[in-house]
Coordinates of C-alpha atoms in Angstrom, one line a residue:
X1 CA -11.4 15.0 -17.8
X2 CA -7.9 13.7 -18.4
X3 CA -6.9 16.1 -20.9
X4 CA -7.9 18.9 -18.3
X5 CA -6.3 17.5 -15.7
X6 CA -2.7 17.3 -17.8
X7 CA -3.4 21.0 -18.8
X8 CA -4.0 22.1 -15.1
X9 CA -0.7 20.1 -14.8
X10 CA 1.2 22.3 -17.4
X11 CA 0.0 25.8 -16.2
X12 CA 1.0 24.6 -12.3
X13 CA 4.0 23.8 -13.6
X14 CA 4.7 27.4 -15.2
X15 CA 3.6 29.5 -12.3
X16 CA 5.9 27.1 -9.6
X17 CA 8.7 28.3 -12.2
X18 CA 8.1 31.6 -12.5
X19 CA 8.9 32.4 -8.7
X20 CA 12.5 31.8 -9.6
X21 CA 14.0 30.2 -6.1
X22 CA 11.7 27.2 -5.7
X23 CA 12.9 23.7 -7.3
X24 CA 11.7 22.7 -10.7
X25 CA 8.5 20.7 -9.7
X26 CA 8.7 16.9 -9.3
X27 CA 7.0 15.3 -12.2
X28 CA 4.9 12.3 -11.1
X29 CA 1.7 10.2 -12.5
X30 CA -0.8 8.1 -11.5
X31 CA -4.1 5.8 -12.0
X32 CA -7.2 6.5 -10.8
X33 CA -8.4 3.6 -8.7
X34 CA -11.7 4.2 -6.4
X35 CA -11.8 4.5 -3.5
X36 CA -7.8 5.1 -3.1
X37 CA -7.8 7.6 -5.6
X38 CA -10.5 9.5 -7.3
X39 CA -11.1 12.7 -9.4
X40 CA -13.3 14.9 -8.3
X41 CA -13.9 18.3 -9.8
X42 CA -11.1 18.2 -11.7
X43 CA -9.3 17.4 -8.4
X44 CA -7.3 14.2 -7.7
X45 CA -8.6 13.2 -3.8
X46 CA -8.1 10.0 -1.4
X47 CA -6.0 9.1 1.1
X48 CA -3.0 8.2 -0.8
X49 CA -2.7 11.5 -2.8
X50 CA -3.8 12.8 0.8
X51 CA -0.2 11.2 1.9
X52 CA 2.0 12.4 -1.4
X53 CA 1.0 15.7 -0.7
X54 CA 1.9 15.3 3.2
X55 CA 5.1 14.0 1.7
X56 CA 5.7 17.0 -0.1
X57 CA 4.7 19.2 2.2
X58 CA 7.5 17.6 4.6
X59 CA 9.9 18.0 2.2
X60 CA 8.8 21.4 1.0
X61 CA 9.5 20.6 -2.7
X62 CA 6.8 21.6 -5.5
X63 CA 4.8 18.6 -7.7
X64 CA 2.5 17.9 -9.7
X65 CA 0.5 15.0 -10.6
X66 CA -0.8 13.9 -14.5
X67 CA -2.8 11.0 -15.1
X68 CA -2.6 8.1 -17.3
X69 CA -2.8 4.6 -17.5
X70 CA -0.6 2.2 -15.1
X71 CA 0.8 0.5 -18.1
X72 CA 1.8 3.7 -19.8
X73 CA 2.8 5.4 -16.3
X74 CA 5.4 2.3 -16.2
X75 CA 6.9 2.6 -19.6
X76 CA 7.2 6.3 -19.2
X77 CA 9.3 6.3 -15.8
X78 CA 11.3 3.7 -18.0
X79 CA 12.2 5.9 -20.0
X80 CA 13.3 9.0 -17.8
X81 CA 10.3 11.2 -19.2
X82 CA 8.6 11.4 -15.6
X83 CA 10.5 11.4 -12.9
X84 CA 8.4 8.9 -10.8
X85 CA 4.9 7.2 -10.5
X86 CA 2.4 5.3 -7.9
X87 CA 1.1 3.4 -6.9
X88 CA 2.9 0.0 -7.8
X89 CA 3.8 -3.7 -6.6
X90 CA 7.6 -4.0 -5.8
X91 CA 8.6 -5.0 -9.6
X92 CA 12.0 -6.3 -10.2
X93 CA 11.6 -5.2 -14.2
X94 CA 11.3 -1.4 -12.6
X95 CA 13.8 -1.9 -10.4
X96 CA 16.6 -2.1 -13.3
X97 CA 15.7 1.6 -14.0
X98 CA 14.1 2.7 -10.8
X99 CA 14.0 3.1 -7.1
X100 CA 11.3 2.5 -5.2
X101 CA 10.2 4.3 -1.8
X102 CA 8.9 2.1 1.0
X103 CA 5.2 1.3 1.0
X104 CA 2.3 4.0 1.0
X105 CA -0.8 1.9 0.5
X106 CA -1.5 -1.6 1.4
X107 CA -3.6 -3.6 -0.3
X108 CA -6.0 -7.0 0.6
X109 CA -6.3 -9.3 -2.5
X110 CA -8.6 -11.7 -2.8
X111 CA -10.0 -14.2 -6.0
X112 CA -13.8 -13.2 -5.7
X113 CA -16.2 -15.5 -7.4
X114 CA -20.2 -15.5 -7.5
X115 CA -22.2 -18.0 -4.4
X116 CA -23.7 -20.1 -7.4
X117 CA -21.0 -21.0 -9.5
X118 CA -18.1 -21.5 -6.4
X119 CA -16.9 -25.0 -6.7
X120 CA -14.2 -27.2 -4.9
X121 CA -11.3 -27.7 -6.0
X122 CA -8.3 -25.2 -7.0
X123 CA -8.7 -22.2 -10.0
X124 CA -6.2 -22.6 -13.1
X125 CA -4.9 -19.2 -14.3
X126 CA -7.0 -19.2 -17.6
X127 CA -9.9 -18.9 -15.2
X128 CA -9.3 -15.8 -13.7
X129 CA -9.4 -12.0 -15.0
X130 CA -7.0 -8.9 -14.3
X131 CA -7.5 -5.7 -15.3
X132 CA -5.4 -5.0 -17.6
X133 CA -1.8 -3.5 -16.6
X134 CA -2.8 -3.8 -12.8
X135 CA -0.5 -4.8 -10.5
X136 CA -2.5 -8.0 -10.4
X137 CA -2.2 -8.8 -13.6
X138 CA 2.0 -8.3 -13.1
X139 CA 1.7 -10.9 -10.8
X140 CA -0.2 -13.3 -12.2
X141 CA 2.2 -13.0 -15.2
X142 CA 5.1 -14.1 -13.2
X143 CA 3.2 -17.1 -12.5
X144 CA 2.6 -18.1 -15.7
X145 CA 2.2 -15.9 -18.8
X146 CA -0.7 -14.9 -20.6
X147 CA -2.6 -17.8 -18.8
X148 CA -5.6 -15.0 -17.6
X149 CA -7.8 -12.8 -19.4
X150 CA -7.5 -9.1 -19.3
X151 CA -10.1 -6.4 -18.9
X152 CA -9.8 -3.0 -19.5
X153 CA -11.1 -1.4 -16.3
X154 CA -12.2 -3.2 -12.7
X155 CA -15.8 -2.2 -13.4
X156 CA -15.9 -4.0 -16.8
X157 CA -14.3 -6.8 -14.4
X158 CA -16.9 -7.3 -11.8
X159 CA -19.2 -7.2 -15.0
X160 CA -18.2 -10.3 -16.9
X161 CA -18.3 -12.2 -13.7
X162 CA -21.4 -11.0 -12.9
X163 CA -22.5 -12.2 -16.1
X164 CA -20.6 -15.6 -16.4
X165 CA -18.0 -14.3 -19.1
X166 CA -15.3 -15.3 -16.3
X167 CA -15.2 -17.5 -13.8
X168 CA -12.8 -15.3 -11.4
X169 CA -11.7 -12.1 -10.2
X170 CA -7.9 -11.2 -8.8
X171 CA -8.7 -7.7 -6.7
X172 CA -8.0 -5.8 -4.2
X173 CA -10.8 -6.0 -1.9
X174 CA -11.9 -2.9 -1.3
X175 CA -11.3 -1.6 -5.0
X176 CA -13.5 -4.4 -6.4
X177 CA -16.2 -3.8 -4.0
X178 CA -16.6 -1.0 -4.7
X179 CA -16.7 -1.5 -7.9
X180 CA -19.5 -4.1 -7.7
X181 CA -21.7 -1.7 -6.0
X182 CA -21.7 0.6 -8.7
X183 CA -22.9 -1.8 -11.0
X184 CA -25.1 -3.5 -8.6
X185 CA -23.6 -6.5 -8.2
X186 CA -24.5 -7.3 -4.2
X187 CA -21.8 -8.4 -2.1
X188 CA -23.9 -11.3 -0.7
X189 CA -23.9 -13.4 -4.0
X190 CA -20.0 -13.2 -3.9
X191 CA -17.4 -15.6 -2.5
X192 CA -13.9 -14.6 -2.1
X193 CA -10.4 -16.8 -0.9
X194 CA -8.0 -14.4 0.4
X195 CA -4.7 -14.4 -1.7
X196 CA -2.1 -12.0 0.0
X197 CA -1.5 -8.3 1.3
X198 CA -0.1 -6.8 -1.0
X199 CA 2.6 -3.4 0.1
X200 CA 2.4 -0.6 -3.1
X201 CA 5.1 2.1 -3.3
X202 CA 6.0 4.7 -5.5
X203 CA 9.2 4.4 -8.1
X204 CA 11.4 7.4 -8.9
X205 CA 13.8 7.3 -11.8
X206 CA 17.2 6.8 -11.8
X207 CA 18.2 9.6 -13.5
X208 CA 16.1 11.4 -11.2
X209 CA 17.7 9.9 -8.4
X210 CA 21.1 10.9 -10.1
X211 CA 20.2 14.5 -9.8
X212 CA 18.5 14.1 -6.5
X213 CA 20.8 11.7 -4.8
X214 CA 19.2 12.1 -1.2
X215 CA 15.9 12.5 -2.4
X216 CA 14.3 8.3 -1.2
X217 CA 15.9 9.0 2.1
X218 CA 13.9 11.9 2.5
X219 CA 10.7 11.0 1.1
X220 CA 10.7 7.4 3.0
X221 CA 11.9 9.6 6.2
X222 CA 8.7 11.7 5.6
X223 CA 6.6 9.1 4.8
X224 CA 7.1 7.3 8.1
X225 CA 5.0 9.9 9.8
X226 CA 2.2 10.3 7.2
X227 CA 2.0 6.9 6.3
X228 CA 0.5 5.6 9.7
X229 CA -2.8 4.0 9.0
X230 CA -3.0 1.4 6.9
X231 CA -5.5 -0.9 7.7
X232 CA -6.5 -3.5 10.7
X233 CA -5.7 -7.6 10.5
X234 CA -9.5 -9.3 10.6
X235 CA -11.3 -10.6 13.5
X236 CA -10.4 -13.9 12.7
X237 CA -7.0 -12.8 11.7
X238 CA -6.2 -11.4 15.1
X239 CA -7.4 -14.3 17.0
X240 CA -4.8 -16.8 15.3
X241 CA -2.5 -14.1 16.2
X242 CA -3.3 -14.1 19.5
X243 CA -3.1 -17.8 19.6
X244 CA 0.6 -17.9 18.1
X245 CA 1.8 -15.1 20.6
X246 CA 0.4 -17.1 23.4
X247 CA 2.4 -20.4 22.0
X248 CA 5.4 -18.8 22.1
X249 CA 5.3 -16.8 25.4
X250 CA 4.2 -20.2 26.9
X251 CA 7.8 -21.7 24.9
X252 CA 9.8 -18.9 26.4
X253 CA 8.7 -19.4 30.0
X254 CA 9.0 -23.5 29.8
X255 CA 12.9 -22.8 28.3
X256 CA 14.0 -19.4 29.6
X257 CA 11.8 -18.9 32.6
X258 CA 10.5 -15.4 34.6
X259 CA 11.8 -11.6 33.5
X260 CA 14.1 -11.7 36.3
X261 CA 15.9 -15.0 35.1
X262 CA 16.0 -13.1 31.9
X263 CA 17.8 -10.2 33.5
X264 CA 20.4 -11.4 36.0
X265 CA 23.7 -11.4 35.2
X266 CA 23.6 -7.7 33.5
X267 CA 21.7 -4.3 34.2
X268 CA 22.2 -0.9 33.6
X269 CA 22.3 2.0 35.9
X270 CA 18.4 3.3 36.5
X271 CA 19.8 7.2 35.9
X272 CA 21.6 6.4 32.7
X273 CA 18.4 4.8 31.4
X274 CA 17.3 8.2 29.2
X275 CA 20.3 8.6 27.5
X276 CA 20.5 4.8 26.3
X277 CA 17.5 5.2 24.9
X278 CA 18.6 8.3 23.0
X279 CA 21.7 6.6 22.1
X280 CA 19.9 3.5 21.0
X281 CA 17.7 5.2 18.3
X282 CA 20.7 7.5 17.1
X283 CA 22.5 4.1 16.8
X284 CA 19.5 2.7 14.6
X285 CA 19.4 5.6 12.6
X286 CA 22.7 5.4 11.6
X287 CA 22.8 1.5 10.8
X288 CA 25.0 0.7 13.7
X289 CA 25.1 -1.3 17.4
X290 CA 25.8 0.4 20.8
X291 CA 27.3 -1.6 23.6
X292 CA 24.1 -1.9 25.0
X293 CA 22.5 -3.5 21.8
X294 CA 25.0 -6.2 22.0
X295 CA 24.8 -7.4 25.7
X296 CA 21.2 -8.2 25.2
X297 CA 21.7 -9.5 21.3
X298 CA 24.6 -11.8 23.5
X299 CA 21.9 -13.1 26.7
X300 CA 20.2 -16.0 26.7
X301 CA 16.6 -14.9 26.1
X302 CA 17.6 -13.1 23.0
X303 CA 19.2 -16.6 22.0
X304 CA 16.3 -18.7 22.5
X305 CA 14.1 -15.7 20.2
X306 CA 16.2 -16.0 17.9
X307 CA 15.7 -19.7 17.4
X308 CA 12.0 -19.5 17.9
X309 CA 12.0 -16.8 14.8
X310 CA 14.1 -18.8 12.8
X311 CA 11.7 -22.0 13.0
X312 CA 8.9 -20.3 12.8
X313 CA 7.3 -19.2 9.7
X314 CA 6.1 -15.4 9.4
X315 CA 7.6 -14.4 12.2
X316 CA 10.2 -11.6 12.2
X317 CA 10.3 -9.8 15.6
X318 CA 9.8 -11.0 18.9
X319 CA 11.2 -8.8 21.8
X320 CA 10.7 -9.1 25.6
X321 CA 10.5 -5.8 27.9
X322 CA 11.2 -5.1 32.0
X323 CA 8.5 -3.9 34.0
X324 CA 9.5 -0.7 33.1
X325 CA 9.0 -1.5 29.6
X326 CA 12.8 -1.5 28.5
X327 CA 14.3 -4.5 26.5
X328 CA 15.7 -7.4 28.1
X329 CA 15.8 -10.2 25.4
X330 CA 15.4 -9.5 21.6
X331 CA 16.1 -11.5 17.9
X332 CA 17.0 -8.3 16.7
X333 CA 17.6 -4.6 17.7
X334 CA 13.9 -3.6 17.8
X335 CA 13.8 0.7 16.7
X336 CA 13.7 1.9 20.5
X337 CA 15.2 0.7 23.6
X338 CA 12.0 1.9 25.9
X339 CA 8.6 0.9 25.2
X340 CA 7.1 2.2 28.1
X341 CA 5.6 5.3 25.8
X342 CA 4.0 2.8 23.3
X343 CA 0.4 1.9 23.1
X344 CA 1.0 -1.9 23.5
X345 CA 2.9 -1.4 27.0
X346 CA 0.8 1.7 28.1
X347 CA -2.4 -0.7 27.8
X348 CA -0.7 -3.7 29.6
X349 CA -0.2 -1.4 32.1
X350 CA -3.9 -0.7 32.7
X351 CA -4.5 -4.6 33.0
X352 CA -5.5 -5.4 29.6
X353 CA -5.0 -8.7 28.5
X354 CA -3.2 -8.7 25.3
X355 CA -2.9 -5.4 22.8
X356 CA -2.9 -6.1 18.6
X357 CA -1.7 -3.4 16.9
X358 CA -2.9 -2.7 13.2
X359 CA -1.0 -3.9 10.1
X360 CA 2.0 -1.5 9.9
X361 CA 5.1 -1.0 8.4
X362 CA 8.2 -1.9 10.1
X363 CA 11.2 0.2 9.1
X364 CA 13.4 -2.2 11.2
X365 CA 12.5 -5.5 10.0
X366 CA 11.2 -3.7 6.7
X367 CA 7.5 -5.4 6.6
X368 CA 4.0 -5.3 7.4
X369 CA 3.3 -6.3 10.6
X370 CA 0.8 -7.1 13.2
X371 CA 2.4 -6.9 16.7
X372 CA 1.2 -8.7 19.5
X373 CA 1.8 -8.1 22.7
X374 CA 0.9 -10.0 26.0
X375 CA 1.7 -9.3 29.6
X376 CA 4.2 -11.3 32.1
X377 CA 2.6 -11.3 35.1
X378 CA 3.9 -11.8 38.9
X379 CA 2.7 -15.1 39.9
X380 CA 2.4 -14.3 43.5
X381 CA 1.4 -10.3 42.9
X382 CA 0.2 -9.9 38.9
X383 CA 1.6 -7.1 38.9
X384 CA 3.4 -6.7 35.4
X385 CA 7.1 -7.9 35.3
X386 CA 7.4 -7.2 31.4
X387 CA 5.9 -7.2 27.9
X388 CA 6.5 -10.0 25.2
X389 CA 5.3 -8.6 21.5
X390 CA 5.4 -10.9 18.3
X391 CA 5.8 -9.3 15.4
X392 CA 4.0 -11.5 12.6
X393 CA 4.8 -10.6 8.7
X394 CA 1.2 -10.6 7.3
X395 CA 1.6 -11.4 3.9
X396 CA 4.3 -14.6 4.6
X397 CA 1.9 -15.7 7.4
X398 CA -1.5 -15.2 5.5
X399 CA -0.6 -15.5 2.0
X400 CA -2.3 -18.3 -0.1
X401 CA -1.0 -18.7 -3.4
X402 CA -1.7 -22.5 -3.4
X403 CA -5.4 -22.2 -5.3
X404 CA -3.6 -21.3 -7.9
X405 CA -2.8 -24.4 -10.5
X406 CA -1.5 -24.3 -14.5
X407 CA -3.6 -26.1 -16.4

């Protein structure tokens, strides 16, 4: 199957090149890894080779995809001989030699372990398997090396704990359950501890980069509009969310007050409100502040946000809207100056009570996020006077590393 697939590889390569005015094909490889990314028919198919070819599409470049090993994929954008690979954990070894885009997948780890053999207590490192080359296993080196076991594939992983040969599994959720299913192993005798979300991204080579110097500006600018779903926060994840979102708005009124205490002392002219926005996200674009950015960085609201952030762990945005849905107080220059377009406001508006968006990336604050937003009400009317939204960092507020312990 592999060798076929490299061949099919060669022979796209040599028909792109005989058309004479295209660009020589981007060289890339990958891993398969059900369900992300499967072959069938000879075909590589899933959502993320679904988005690379989106990418591409964008960009209007020609590509073509080999497989192999993630281990081998690594060394060989190492050493210039491809000019890029996915999907992979931000690694600072690759980063002396690469560039990495921003995210395209997002992964859910968790330690799985089976019902009868889950005990108290904390897991050393020697207790739990990796496959072998995995992103996983790169991070569990960096907290202490060769302190795991290895396995060649994830199947052969859900195996041996099946069967007692380990005592845990690091995964990605949905990888390894799938995987157990194929070998029968029911998801009701498993336990699982959630470890971290986990962004992957593709890395380029610097060489490649060299001779394509605009080309990660480009492929991340393109990837913002095909990289939209990623996946939703739990059930119980969004209702300590919620909780957090409504702790702070209650802050913010106790300290700041109302909208219109928020406002007074500055406005802008109603008929110039259009072309601030425009001149807003050209200003974003471009890495830079307008006037307007600054008056509301300089009021008191965005002062007291800025605090709340600060002492507050995995929080990285927190912006407060008019009734109108413009910005009035932020910690930071959110990536538009209206809001009133967005799903969060647009639902307010309708009298829902509070709108959680799904885990996704943040090109200003450059995370994954859940965004919460709740209404301010009118006291005396309930009409809406504004919109506060949290923006929570998933991984720094979910993240449990702490089960781990060297023996």
């Amino acid at each position: 199957m592999r060798l076929f697939v490299q061949i099919l590889t060669v022979l796209v390569f040599f028909v792109t090149v005989a058309h004479g005015n295209e660009p020589t094909p981007v060289m890339l490889q990958t891993h398969l890894q059900p369900p992300y990314q499967v072959m069938d028919s000879s075909v590589l198919r899933g959502r993320t080779p679904q988005m690379v070819q989106c990418v591409f599409d964008q960009l209007n470049r020609p590509y073509v995809i080999a497989i192999a090993p993630r281990k081998r994929n690594r060394e060989l954008v190492k050493q210039n001989r491809i000019d890029g690979f996915f999907l992979s954990i931000p690694d600072i070894d690759l980063d002396e030699t690469s560039i990495p885009t921003e995210p395209l997948a997002l992964e859910r780890w968790k330690v799985f372990r089976l019902k009868e053999t889950q005990g108290s207590g904390e897991l050393s490192l020697d207790q739990i398997g990796a496959v072998l080359g995995a992103n996983e296993e790169i991070w569990l080196k960096r907290h202490g090396p060769n302190l795991h076991a290895t396995i060649p594939n994830v199947k052969s992983l859900a195996k041996l704990l099946a069967t007692g040969r380990i005592s845990a599994a690091l995964a990605d959720e949905e990888v390894f359950l799938n995987a157990s299913r194929a070998i029968g192993l029911n998801e009701d005798d498993l336990e699982s501890t959630f470890v971290r979300y986990v962004p992957l991204v593709a890395y380029f080579s610097k060489m490649f980069i060299k001779n394509n110097p605009d080309f990660i500006s480009q492929f991340n600018k393109a990837l913002a509009t095909c990289a939209r779903d990623f996946r939703d926060a739990t059930q119980m994840e969004r209702q300590q969310l919620l909780k957090r979102a409504q702790s702070i708005l209650a802050q913010y009124e106790n300290n700041i007050g109302t909208v219109e205490k928020t406002q007074r002392g500055w406005h802008i002219r109603k008929k110039k409100l259009h072309q601030a926005d425009a001149d807003w996200k050209e200003a974003i674009a471009r890495g830079r502040q307008t006037s307007l950015m600054s008056d509301i960085l300089a009021n008191k609201g965005s002062a007291f946000l800025r605090t709340l952030v600060e002492s507050s762990q995995g929080i990285n945005e927190i912006f407060l809207t008019d009734k109108e849905g413009y910005n009035i107080a932020m910690n930071v220059p959110t990536s538009d100056y209206w809001q009133g377009d967005e799903d969060a406001f647009m639902a307010l508006s309708s009298g829902q009570i509070s709108y959680i968006s799904q885990i996704l990336f943040d090109h200003s604050t450059h995370a994954f996020q859940v965004q919460v937003s709740l209404p301010i009400r009118n006291q005396k009317s309930s009409q809406l006077d504004g919109m506060l939204t949290v923006g929570f960092d998933v991984d720094k507020i979910f993240s449990k590393i702490d089960f781990l312990s060297n023996p």
